[in-house]
Short mmCIF file of C-alpha atoms in Angstrom, two decimals:
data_model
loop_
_atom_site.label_atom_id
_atom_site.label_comp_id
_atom_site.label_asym_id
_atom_site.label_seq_id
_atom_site.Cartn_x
_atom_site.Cartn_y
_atom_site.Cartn_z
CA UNK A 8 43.28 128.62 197.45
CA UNK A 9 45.41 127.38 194.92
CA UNK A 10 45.89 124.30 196.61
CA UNK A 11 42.13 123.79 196.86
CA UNK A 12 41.38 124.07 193.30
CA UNK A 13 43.96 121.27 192.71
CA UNK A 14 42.60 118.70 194.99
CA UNK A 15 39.45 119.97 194.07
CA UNK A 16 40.60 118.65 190.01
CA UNK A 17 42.17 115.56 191.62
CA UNK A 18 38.85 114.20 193.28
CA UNK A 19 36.93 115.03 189.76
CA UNK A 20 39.77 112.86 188.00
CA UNK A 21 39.95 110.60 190.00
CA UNK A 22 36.09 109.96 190.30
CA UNK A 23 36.22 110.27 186.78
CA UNK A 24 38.55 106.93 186.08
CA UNK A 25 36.68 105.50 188.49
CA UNK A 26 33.60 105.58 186.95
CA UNK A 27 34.84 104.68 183.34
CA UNK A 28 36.60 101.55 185.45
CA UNK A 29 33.52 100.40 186.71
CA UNK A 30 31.65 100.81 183.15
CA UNK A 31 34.28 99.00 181.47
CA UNK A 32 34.12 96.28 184.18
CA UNK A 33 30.40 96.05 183.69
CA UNK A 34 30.76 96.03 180.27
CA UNK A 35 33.14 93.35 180.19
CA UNK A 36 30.67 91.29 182.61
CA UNK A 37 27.27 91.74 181.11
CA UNK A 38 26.73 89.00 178.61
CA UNK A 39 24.19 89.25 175.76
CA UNK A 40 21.40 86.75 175.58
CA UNK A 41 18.69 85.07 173.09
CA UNK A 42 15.42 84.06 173.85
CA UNK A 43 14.32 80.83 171.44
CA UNK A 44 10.87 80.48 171.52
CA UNK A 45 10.14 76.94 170.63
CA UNK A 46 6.92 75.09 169.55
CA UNK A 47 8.20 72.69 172.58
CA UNK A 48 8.99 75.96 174.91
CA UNK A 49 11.58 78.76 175.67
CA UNK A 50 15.33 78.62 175.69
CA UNK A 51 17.13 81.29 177.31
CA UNK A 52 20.87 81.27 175.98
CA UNK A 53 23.70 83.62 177.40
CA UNK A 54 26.63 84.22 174.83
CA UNK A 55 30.20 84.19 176.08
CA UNK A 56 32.64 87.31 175.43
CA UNK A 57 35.19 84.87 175.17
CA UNK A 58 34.12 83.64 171.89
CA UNK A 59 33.62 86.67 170.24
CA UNK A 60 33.79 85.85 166.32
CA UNK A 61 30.83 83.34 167.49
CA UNK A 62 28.93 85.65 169.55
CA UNK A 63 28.41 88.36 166.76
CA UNK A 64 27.76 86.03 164.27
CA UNK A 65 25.05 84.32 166.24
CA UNK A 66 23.87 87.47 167.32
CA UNK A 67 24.01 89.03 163.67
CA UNK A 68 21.67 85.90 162.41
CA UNK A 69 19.07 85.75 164.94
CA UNK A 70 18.45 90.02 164.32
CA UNK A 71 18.23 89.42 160.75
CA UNK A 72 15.39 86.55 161.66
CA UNK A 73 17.71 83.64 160.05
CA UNK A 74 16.93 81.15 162.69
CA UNK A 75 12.93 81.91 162.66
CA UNK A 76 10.96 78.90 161.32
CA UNK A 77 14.06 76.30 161.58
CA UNK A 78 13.54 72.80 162.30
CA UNK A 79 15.71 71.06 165.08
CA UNK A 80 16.53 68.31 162.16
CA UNK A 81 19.03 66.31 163.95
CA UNK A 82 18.15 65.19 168.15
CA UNK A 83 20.25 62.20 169.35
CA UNK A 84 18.83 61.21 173.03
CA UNK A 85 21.80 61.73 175.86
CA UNK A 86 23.81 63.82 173.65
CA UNK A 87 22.11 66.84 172.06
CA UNK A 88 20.05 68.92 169.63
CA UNK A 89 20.97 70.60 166.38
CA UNK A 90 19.27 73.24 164.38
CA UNK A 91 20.22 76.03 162.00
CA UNK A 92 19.76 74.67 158.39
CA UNK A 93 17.15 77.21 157.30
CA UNK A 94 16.10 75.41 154.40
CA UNK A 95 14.04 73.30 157.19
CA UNK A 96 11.53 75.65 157.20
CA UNK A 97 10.17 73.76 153.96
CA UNK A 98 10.85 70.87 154.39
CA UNK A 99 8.36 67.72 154.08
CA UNK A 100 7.92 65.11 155.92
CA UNK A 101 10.62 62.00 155.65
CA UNK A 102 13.60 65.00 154.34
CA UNK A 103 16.79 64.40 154.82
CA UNK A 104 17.74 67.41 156.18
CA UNK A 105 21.12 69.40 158.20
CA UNK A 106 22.97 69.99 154.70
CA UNK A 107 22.82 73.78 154.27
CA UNK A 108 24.38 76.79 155.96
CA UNK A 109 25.31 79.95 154.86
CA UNK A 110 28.70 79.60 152.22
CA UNK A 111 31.32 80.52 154.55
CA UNK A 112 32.97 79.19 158.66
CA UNK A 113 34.02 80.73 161.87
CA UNK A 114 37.29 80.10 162.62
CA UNK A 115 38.15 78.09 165.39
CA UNK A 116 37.90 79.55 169.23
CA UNK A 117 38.46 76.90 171.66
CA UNK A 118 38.57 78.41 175.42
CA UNK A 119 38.92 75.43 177.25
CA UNK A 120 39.13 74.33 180.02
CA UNK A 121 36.74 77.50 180.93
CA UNK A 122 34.55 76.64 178.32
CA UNK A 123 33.39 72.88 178.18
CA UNK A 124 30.42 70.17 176.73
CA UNK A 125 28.66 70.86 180.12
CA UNK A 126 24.83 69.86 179.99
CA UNK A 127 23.29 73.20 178.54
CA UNK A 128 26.34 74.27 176.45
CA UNK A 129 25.57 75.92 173.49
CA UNK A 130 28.33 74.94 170.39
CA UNK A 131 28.95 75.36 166.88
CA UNK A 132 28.82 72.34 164.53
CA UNK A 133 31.40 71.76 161.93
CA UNK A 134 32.29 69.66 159.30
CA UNK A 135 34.58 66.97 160.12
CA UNK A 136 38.46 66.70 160.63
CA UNK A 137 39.02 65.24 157.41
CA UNK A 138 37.55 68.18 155.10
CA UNK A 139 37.96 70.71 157.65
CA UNK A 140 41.41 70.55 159.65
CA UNK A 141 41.30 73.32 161.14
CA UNK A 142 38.13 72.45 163.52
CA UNK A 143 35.98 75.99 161.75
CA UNK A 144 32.75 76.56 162.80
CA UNK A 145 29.42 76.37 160.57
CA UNK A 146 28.57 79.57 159.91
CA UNK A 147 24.76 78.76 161.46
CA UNK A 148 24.56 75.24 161.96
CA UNK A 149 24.41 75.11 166.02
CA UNK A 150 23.73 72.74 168.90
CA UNK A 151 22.89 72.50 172.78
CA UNK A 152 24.05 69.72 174.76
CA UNK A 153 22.38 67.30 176.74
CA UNK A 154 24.83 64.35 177.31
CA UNK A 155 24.77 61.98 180.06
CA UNK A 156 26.45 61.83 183.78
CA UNK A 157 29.79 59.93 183.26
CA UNK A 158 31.48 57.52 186.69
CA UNK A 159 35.24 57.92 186.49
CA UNK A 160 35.83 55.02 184.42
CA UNK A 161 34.23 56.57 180.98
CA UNK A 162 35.96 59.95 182.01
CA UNK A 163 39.45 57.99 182.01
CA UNK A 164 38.56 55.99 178.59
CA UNK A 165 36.92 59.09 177.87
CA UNK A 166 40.60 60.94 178.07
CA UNK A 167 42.41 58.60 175.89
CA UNK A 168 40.22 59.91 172.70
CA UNK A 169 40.96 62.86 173.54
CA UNK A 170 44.51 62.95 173.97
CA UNK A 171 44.38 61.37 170.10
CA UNK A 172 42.32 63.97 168.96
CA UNK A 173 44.06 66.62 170.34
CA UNK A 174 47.84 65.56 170.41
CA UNK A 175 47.13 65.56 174.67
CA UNK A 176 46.81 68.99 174.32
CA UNK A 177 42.96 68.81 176.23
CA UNK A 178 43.02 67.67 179.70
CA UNK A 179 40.13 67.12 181.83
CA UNK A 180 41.02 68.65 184.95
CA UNK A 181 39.32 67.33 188.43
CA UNK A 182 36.94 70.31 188.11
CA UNK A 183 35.31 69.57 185.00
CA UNK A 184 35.33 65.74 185.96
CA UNK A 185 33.16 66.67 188.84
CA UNK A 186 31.11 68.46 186.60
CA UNK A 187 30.20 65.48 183.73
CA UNK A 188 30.03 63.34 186.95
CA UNK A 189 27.61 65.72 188.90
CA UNK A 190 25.42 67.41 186.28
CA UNK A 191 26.46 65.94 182.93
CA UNK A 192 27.57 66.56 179.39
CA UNK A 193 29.41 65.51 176.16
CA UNK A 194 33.01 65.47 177.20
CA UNK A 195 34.36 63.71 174.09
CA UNK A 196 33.78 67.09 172.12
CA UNK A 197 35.79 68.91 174.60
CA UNK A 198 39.00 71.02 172.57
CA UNK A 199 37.21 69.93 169.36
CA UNK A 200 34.15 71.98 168.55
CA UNK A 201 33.77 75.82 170.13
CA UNK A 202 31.45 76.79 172.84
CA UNK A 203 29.78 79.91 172.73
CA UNK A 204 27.27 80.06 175.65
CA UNK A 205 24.93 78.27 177.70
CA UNK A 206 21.57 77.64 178.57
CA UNK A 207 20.50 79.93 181.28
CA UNK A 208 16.35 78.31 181.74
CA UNK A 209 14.76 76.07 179.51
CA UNK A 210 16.85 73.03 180.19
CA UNK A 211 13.27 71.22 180.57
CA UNK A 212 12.50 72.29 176.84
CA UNK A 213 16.21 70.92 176.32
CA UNK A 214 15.35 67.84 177.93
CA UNK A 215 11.56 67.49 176.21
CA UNK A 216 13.55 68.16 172.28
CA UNK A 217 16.46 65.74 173.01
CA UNK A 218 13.76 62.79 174.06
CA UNK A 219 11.59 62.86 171.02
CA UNK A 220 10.72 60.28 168.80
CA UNK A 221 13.31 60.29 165.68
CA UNK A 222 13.61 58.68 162.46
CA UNK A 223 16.84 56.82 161.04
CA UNK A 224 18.33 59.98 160.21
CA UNK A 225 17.86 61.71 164.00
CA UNK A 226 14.81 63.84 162.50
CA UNK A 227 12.22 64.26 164.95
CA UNK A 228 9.43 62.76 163.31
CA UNK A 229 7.37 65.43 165.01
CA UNK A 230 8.45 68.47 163.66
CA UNK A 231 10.09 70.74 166.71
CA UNK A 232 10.90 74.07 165.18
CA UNK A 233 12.61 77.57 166.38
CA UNK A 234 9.29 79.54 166.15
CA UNK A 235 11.41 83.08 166.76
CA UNK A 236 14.95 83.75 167.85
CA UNK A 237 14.97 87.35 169.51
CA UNK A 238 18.15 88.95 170.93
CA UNK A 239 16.91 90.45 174.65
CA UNK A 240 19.65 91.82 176.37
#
């Protein structure tokens, strides 16, 4: 009888540490995402665990409705669009615009080479090198690559900038070179600016922003604009 009662207790822990081993592993899986609903369509964005400072910062702006009327101000065709100055949402025609975020940076978290400039990526901007070293993060200022397919050639010139940039410390493996050959991307940002997600559908909408007329500052001269920003899962 004995006996019994301790296998019995056994089983029970045993299908107890299974169970919080499978919640933990589906915790550690499930992803949040963020609906954009643009006046050019939806974007569906995942957010990576691996970037976490990023992740609850993005996720802490879009539930207190910061991103909700921002302009994409800057759109450079084959490379990608920017939003998340949220003084855009008054801004007149012919603005120069892009020069406001929130007074403080993310620090730095580069996960490459699992996280890369892929077409779709979602990254934070950043001042550059010279005033900001240490490659932080804007602390809203965001964009989602569209970038080009790249033949070997540009991926080996391609390399050489980044070796500068990052004492040789970034390496394109053949992986990721099949990936800006195959699908596309921005691979001369790779080890220099974080990514924090990816688009999961509304590449199309991706495509429609990045191709829109722009004046000589990159501002469509349509206005495109974030119409809400809602965290769904």
């Amino acid at each position: 009888m004995t006996k019994r009662i301790l296998l019995f207790f056994v089983l029970l822990l045993s299908l107890s540490l299974a169970a919080q081993e499978t919640k933990s592993s589906a915790t550690e899986d499930s992803c949040h995402e963020v609906l954009l609903q643009t006046s050019k369509g939806d974007i569906l964005l995942k957010l990576y665990n691996e970037t976490p400072l990023h992740r609850d910062n993005f996720l802490k702006l879009v539930r207190s409705g910061y991103y909700d009327g921002n302009l994409f101000h800057r759109v450079i065709a084959d490379f990608m669009i920017q939003t998340g100055d949220s003084t855009t949402r008054h801004a007149k025609p012919g603005d120069r615009l892009g020069e406001y975020s929130p007074d403080y940076s993310i620090p730095a978290e580069f996960r490459f080479p699992k996280l890369f400039h892929k077409r779709g990526a979602l990254a934070a901007a950043r001042e550059p090198d010279s005033s900001n070293p240490e490659r932080a993060s804007s602390s809203s200022q965001f964009y989602i690559v569209w970038g080009q397919t790249h033949s070997d050639a540009y991926l080996d010139k391609c390399q050489e900038g980044i070796d500068k940039r990052t004492n040789g410390t970034v390496k394109l493996t053949p992986e990721i070179r099949e990936v800006y050959r195959t699908v596309g991307g921005t691979p001369h940002l790779d080890g220099q600016y974080t990514v924090f997600g990816e688009v999961v559908s509304g590449l199309d909408v991706v495509k429609d922003i990045d191709y829109s007329k722009t004046d000589e500052y990159d501002r469509p001269v349509e206005d495109i604009k974030i119409i809400k920003a809602t965290v769904i899962k």
